[in-house]
């Protein structure tokens, strides 16, 4: 559903006028990040679990179906439902690592 | 515009930050107990922290005309240590009658472990026993969805809990619905990189409406901005929203939740107390 409880006071073209430049900037930043990884020449950058999640997320940006942000959030999320047996590390990494979970 | 920052770890911030918050319209903050960036070594260390939260910070805030309230607990990052958690939980009740303690928080889970969940349940039971409001931290990044799911399901097991008296904080696009549809309050945390930006917070307000949603800086010792709420106000104006709507988000909604505690009021600390008990009758701040 693309409806809102509270409609944005700014509409269509006005939203583009307001937010295009900063969004364009973010897309270029992503491109530069991916190029930086390529220049490092390390194939591990492609196989890293975070890179895999990022590729999946980028595909969602282009498939035209709403809501992109909710779907991307789930790509980066731990899909399991059982608690961990014990604490492995204090900090989260930003994407789910299936290999680590297999232990 | 006057605002309330629902979640600010002021022990990690400077007096200059209080100054900036006061200049930008902050009239009250609530500070949940959390992790210091390292594990505290003993229950005594937690007691000292609770004294800092209930004695030192309210005075520091008052010097800037800001009311300071707090929530007490052993935070989720240290919840794995069951022995320490039990010891700390035993010591919390003697602080609960202090005039600025609103309830138990921020409790929850971090990496969603069995021990963290057990510690979470201990805190929930403590809140029920002492009829306290509850403030809940949901985990970061890849752990957020799973952790929020387990927390919401755990809370629903307690028939004694009124969801209107529970704030499940740090909601994002993939967790907000399960929180709101079960009757809890929720918070949007305005962080530069993790959690939500001001623009995404506004998207969520537009999608889900204004009922039971608050926003906060959750500023702490990490990358965070103590004036994130006024930044949200600015972003809401940029989007074209009215002052009436903005005031509801940053001022009236926090009063709606926090006013459920008889201790919460917005008069200057020196004035005789008057309670702000519901969102129908928001209390004006004294000059
Ligand atoms: Zn916090």
Coordinates of C-alpha atoms and ligand atoms in Angstrom, one line a residue:
Chain A
X1 CA 0.0 0.0 0.0
X2 CA 1.3 3.4 -0.9
X3 CA -1.3 5.4 1.1
X4 CA -0.3 7.6 4.0
X5 CA -2.1 8.4 7.2
X6 CA -0.9 12.0 6.8
X7 CA -0.4 13.1 3.1
X8 CA 2.9 14.8 2.5
X9 CA 2.2 18.5 2.0
X10 CA 4.8 18.5 -0.7
X11 CA 3.6 16.6 -3.8
X12 CA 5.3 14.8 -6.7
X13 CA 7.5 17.2 -8.6
X14 CA 7.9 19.4 -5.4
X15 CA 9.4 16.4 -3.6
X16 CA 11.9 15.9 -6.5
X17 CA 12.8 19.6 -6.4
X18 CA 13.4 19.3 -2.7
X19 CA 15.2 16.0 -2.4
X20 CA 16.8 15.1 -5.7
X21 CA 20.2 16.6 -5.2
X22 CA 20.8 14.9 -1.9
X23 CA 19.5 11.5 -3.2
X24 CA 21.7 11.8 -6.3
X25 CA 24.7 12.4 -4.0
X26 CA 23.9 9.1 -2.1
X27 CA 23.7 7.1 -5.3
X28 CA 27.1 8.4 -6.5
X29 CA 28.6 7.6 -3.0
X30 CA 27.4 4.0 -3.5
X31 CA 29.0 3.8 -6.9
X32 CA 32.3 5.2 -5.6
X33 CA 32.2 2.7 -2.7
X34 CA 31.8 -0.3 -5.1
X35 CA 34.5 1.1 -7.4
X36 CA 36.8 1.4 -4.4
X37 CA 36.3 -2.3 -3.6
X38 CA 37.0 -3.2 -7.2
X39 CA 40.3 -1.3 -7.2
X40 CA 41.4 -3.2 -4.1
X41 CA 41.5 -6.2 -6.3
X42 CA 40.5 -8.5 -3.5
X43 CA 37.8 -11.1 -4.5
X44 CA 36.9 -11.4 -0.8
X45 CA 35.1 -8.1 -1.1
X46 CA 32.6 -9.7 -3.5
X47 CA 32.1 -12.8 -1.3
X48 CA 31.7 -10.9 2.0
X49 CA 28.3 -11.5 3.5
X50 CA 27.8 -7.7 3.7
X51 CA 28.5 -7.3 0.0
X52 CA 26.0 -10.0 -0.9
X53 CA 23.3 -8.2 1.2
X54 CA 24.1 -4.9 -0.4
X55 CA 23.7 -6.4 -4.0
X56 CA 20.3 -7.8 -3.0
X57 CA 19.3 -4.4 -1.6
X58 CA 20.4 -2.6 -4.7
X59 CA 18.3 -4.9 -6.8
X60 CA 15.3 -3.9 -4.8
X61 CA 15.9 -0.2 -5.6
X62 CA 15.5 -1.0 -9.3
X63 CA 12.5 -3.3 -9.3
X64 CA 9.9 -0.5 -8.9
X65 CA 7.8 -2.1 -6.2
X66 CA 6.8 -0.4 -3.0
X67 CA 7.8 -0.4 -0.1
X68 CA 11.5 -0.6 -0.9
X69 CA 12.7 0.5 2.4
X70 CA 10.9 -2.2 4.4
X71 CA 12.1 -4.9 2.0
X72 CA 15.7 -3.7 2.2
X73 CA 15.5 -3.6 6.0
X74 CA 14.5 -7.3 6.0
X75 CA 17.4 -8.2 3.6
X76 CA 19.8 -6.8 6.2
X77 CA 18.0 -8.6 9.1
X78 CA 18.6 -11.8 10.9
X79 CA 15.8 -14.1 9.6
X80 CA 16.1 -16.7 12.5
X81 CA 13.7 -16.8 15.4
X82 CA 15.6 -18.7 18.1
X83 CA 17.6 -16.8 20.7
X84 CA 21.4 -17.2 20.6
X85 CA 22.8 -19.7 23.1
X86 CA 25.3 -17.2 24.4
X87 CA 26.7 -13.8 23.6
X88 CA 29.1 -13.9 20.6
X89 CA 30.1 -10.2 20.4
X90 CA 28.7 -6.9 21.7
X91 CA 28.2 -5.1 18.5
X92 CA 26.0 -5.9 15.4
X93 CA 27.6 -5.8 11.9
X94 CA 24.8 -4.4 9.8
X95 CA 23.9 -7.6 7.9
X96 CA 23.2 -11.2 8.7
X97 CA 26.1 -13.6 8.3
X98 CA 24.7 -17.1 7.6
X99 CA 28.2 -18.7 7.9
X100 CA 28.7 -17.4 11.4
X101 CA 25.4 -18.6 12.6
X102 CA 26.2 -22.1 11.4
X103 CA 29.1 -21.8 13.8
Chain B
X1 CA 9.6 25.6 19.5
X2 CA 9.5 23.8 22.9
X3 CA 10.3 20.1 22.8
X4 CA 11.0 17.2 25.0
X5 CA 13.9 14.8 24.2
X6 CA 12.5 11.4 25.3
X7 CA 15.8 9.7 25.2
X8 CA 19.1 11.4 25.9
X9 CA 22.2 9.9 27.7
X10 CA 23.2 13.2 29.3
X11 CA 25.9 11.6 31.5
X12 CA 27.9 11.2 28.3
X13 CA 27.3 14.8 27.2
X14 CA 28.9 18.1 28.1
X15 CA 27.3 21.1 29.8
X16 CA 27.6 22.9 26.5
X17 CA 25.3 20.3 25.0
X18 CA 22.7 21.2 27.7
X19 CA 23.2 24.8 26.7
X20 CA 22.6 24.0 23.0
X21 CA 19.5 22.0 23.9
X22 CA 18.1 24.8 26.0
X23 CA 18.8 27.3 23.2
X24 CA 16.9 25.2 20.7
X25 CA 13.8 24.9 22.9
X26 CA 14.4 21.8 25.0
X27 CA 12.3 21.9 28.2
X28 CA 12.7 18.3 29.5
X29 CA 14.8 15.2 28.8
X30 CA 14.4 11.6 30.0
X31 CA 17.5 9.6 30.4
X32 CA 17.4 5.8 30.4
X33 CA 20.1 3.8 32.1
X34 CA 22.5 2.3 29.6
X35 CA 25.9 0.9 28.8
X36 CA 29.0 3.0 29.6
X37 CA 31.0 1.5 26.6
X38 CA 32.6 -1.0 28.9
X39 CA 31.1 -3.5 31.4
X40 CA 30.7 -2.2 34.9
X41 CA 32.5 -4.4 37.4
X42 CA 30.1 -4.6 40.3
X43 CA 26.6 -3.8 41.6
X44 CA 28.2 -0.9 43.5
X45 CA 29.2 0.7 40.2
X46 CA 25.6 0.6 39.1
X47 CA 24.5 2.2 42.4
X48 CA 26.9 5.1 41.8
X49 CA 25.5 5.4 38.3
X50 CA 22.0 5.5 39.6
X51 CA 23.0 8.3 42.1
X52 CA 24.5 10.2 39.2
X53 CA 21.2 9.8 37.2
X54 CA 19.0 10.9 40.1
X55 CA 21.1 13.5 42.0
X56 CA 23.7 15.1 39.7
X57 CA 22.0 15.2 36.3
X58 CA 18.7 16.8 37.4
X59 CA 20.7 19.7 38.9
X60 CA 23.0 20.1 35.9
X61 CA 19.9 20.2 33.6
X62 CA 18.0 22.6 36.0
X63 CA 20.8 25.1 35.5
X64 CA 19.6 25.4 31.9
X65 CA 15.9 25.4 32.7
X66 CA 15.6 21.7 31.6
X67 CA 13.7 19.1 33.6
X68 CA 15.6 15.9 33.8
X69 CA 13.9 12.5 34.4
X70 CA 15.4 9.0 34.4
X71 CA 14.8 5.3 34.0
X72 CA 16.7 2.7 35.9
X73 CA 17.9 -0.8 35.0
X74 CA 20.9 -2.9 34.0
X75 CA 21.1 -2.3 30.3
X76 CA 20.8 -5.0 27.6
X77 CA 24.5 -4.8 26.6
X78 CA 25.3 -6.1 30.1
X79 CA 22.3 -8.4 30.4
X80 CA 24.3 -11.5 29.6
X81 CA 25.8 -11.5 33.1
X82 CA 22.9 -13.1 35.0
X83 CA 24.6 -13.0 38.4
X84 CA 25.3 -9.3 38.2
X85 CA 21.9 -8.6 36.7
X86 CA 20.2 -10.2 39.7
X87 CA 22.3 -8.2 42.2
X88 CA 21.6 -4.9 40.4
X89 CA 17.9 -5.6 40.1
X90 CA 17.7 -6.2 43.9
X91 CA 19.2 -2.8 44.5
X92 CA 16.9 -0.8 42.1
X93 CA 13.7 -0.7 44.3
X94 CA 15.3 1.6 46.8
X95 CA 15.8 4.2 44.1
X96 CA 12.3 4.0 42.6
X97 CA 10.7 6.5 45.0
X98 CA 13.1 9.2 44.0
X99 CA 11.3 12.2 42.6
X100 CA 12.7 12.0 39.0
X101 CA 12.6 8.2 38.4
X102 CA 9.8 7.5 35.9
X103 CA 10.2 3.7 35.6
X104 CA 12.4 0.8 34.5
X105 CA 14.5 1.2 31.3
X106 CA 16.0 1.0 28.9
X107 CA 15.6 -2.7 29.1
X108 CA 15.5 -5.2 26.2
X109 CA 18.0 -7.3 24.3
X110 CA 21.2 -6.7 22.4
X111 CA 22.4 -9.8 20.5
X112 CA 19.2 -11.6 21.4
X113 CA 20.7 -14.3 23.7
X114 CA 18.9 -16.6 26.2
X115 CA 20.5 -14.8 29.1
X116 CA 19.6 -11.3 27.8
X117 CA 16.0 -12.5 27.5
X118 CA 16.0 -13.9 31.0
X119 CA 17.4 -10.5 32.3
X120 CA 14.7 -8.7 30.3
X121 CA 12.0 -10.8 32.0
X122 CA 13.4 -10.1 35.5
X123 CA 13.2 -6.3 34.8
X124 CA 9.6 -6.6 33.4
X125 CA 8.6 -8.4 36.6
X126 CA 10.3 -5.7 38.7
X127 CA 8.3 -3.1 36.8
X128 CA 5.0 -5.0 37.3
X129 CA 5.7 -5.5 41.1
X130 CA 6.3 -1.8 41.6
X131 CA 3.8 -0.5 39.0
X132 CA 6.4 1.3 36.9
X133 CA 6.3 2.6 33.4
X134 CA 8.7 0.6 31.1
X135 CA 11.1 2.0 28.5
X136 CA 12.5 -0.6 26.1
X137 CA 15.6 -0.6 23.9
X138 CA 15.4 -2.7 20.7
X139 CA 18.6 -4.0 19.2
X140 CA 20.7 -2.6 16.5
X141 CA 21.0 -3.3 12.7
X142 CA 20.6 -7.0 11.8
X143 CA 19.4 -7.9 15.3
X144 CA 16.6 -5.3 15.4
X145 CA 13.8 -7.3 13.7
X146 CA 14.3 -10.5 15.6
X147 CA 14.9 -8.7 18.9
X148 CA 11.8 -6.5 18.6
X149 CA 9.7 -9.6 17.6
X150 CA 10.9 -11.5 20.7
X151 CA 10.4 -8.5 23.0
X152 CA 6.8 -7.8 21.7
X153 CA 5.9 -11.5 22.1
X154 CA 7.4 -11.6 25.6
X155 CA 5.4 -8.6 26.7
X156 CA 2.2 -10.0 25.4
X157 CA 2.6 -12.9 27.8
X158 CA 2.0 -10.6 30.7
X159 CA -1.7 -9.9 31.2
X160 CA -0.8 -7.4 33.9
X161 CA 1.0 -5.1 31.4
X162 CA -1.0 -2.2 29.9
X163 CA 0.8 -1.6 26.6
X164 CA 0.0 2.1 26.8
X165 CA 2.5 2.2 29.7
X166 CA 5.3 0.7 27.7
X167 CA 7.5 2.6 25.2
X168 CA 9.2 0.2 22.7
X169 CA 12.0 2.5 21.4
X170 CA 14.3 2.7 18.3
X171 CA 11.6 1.6 15.8
X172 CA 12.4 1.5 12.1
X173 CA 10.4 0.7 9.0
X174 CA 10.4 -3.1 9.5
X175 CA 9.5 -3.0 13.3
X176 CA 7.1 -0.1 13.8
X177 CA 4.0 -1.9 12.7
X178 CA 4.3 -4.8 15.2
X179 CA 4.9 -2.3 18.0
X180 CA 1.9 0.0 17.2
X181 CA -0.6 -2.7 16.4
X182 CA -0.1 -4.3 19.8
X183 CA -0.9 -1.0 21.5
X184 CA 2.6 0.1 22.7
X185 CA 4.1 3.5 22.3
X186 CA 7.1 3.8 20.1
X187 CA 10.1 6.1 19.6
X188 CA 12.0 7.1 16.5
X189 CA 15.7 7.6 17.2
X190 CA 17.3 10.3 15.1
X191 CA 20.9 9.1 14.3
X192 CA 23.2 10.2 11.6
X193 CA 23.9 6.7 10.3
X194 CA 22.1 3.9 12.1
X195 CA 18.4 3.9 13.2
X196 CA 16.5 6.7 11.4
X197 CA 17.3 10.0 9.8
X198 CA 14.9 13.0 10.2
X199 CA 13.6 12.4 6.7
X200 CA 12.8 8.7 7.3
X201 CA 11.2 9.6 10.6
X202 CA 8.9 12.0 8.8
X203 CA 8.1 9.3 6.2
X204 CA 7.1 7.0 9.1
X205 CA 4.9 9.7 10.7
X206 CA 3.2 10.2 7.3
X207 CA 2.7 6.5 6.8
X208 CA 1.5 5.6 10.4
X209 CA 0.1 8.9 11.7
X210 CA 0.9 10.6 15.0
X211 CA -0.7 8.3 17.6
X212 CA 1.7 6.9 20.2
X213 CA 4.8 7.9 18.3
X214 CA 7.6 10.1 19.8
X215 CA 11.0 11.1 18.5
X216 CA 14.4 11.5 20.4
X217 CA 18.1 12.1 19.8
X218 CA 19.2 9.2 22.0
X219 CA 22.4 11.1 22.2
X220 CA 25.2 9.2 24.0
X221 CA 28.9 8.8 23.8
X222 CA 28.8 7.5 20.2
X223 CA 27.9 9.2 16.9
X224 CA 24.8 11.2 17.8
X225 CA 23.5 14.7 17.9
X226 CA 22.0 16.3 21.0
X227 CA 20.0 18.7 18.9
X228 CA 18.5 16.0 16.7
X229 CA 14.9 16.9 17.8
X230 CA 15.2 20.5 16.6
X231 CA 16.8 19.2 13.4
X232 CA 13.6 17.1 13.0
X233 CA 11.5 20.2 13.6
X234 CA 13.3 21.9 10.8
X235 CA 13.0 18.9 8.5
X236 CA 9.2 18.7 9.2
X237 CA 8.9 22.4 8.2
X238 CA 10.9 21.7 5.1
X239 CA 8.5 19.0 4.2
X240 CA 5.7 21.5 4.6
X241 CA 4.1 20.3 7.9
X242 CA 2.2 22.7 10.2
X243 CA 3.4 23.9 13.6
X244 CA 0.4 22.2 15.1
X245 CA 1.5 18.8 13.8
X246 CA 5.1 19.4 14.8
X247 CA 4.2 20.4 18.3
X248 CA 2.2 17.2 18.7
X249 CA 5.2 15.1 17.8
X250 CA 7.9 16.8 19.8
X251 CA 5.9 18.0 22.8
X252 CA 2.3 16.8 23.3
X253 CA 3.0 13.1 22.5
X254 CA 5.9 12.9 25.0
X255 CA 3.6 14.4 27.6
X256 CA 0.9 11.9 26.7
X257 CA 3.3 9.0 27.5
X258 CA 5.4 10.5 30.3
X259 CA 2.4 12.2 32.0
X260 CA 1.2 8.7 33.0
X261 CA 3.7 9.0 35.8
X262 CA 2.5 11.3 38.6
X263 CA 6.1 12.5 39.0
X264 CA 6.3 14.1 35.5
X265 CA 5.7 17.8 35.3
X266 CA 7.2 20.6 33.3
X267 CA 7.3 23.4 35.8
X268 CA 10.7 24.7 36.8
X269 CA 12.2 22.6 39.6
X270 CA 11.9 25.4 42.2
X271 CA 8.2 25.8 41.6
X272 CA 5.6 23.7 43.5
X273 CA 4.9 20.6 41.3
X274 CA 1.9 20.4 39.0
X275 CA 1.4 17.2 37.0
X276 CA 0.9 16.8 33.3
X277 CA -1.2 13.7 33.3
X278 CA -2.6 13.4 29.8
X279 CA -2.2 14.6 26.3
X280 CA -5.6 16.3 26.4
X281 CA -4.3 18.9 28.8
X282 CA -0.7 19.6 27.9
X283 CA 0.9 21.8 30.6
X284 CA 2.5 25.0 29.6
X285 CA 6.1 25.5 30.7
X286 CA 6.5 28.2 33.3
X287 CA 8.6 31.2 32.4
Ligands
LIG1 ZN1 19.7 4.6 24.8

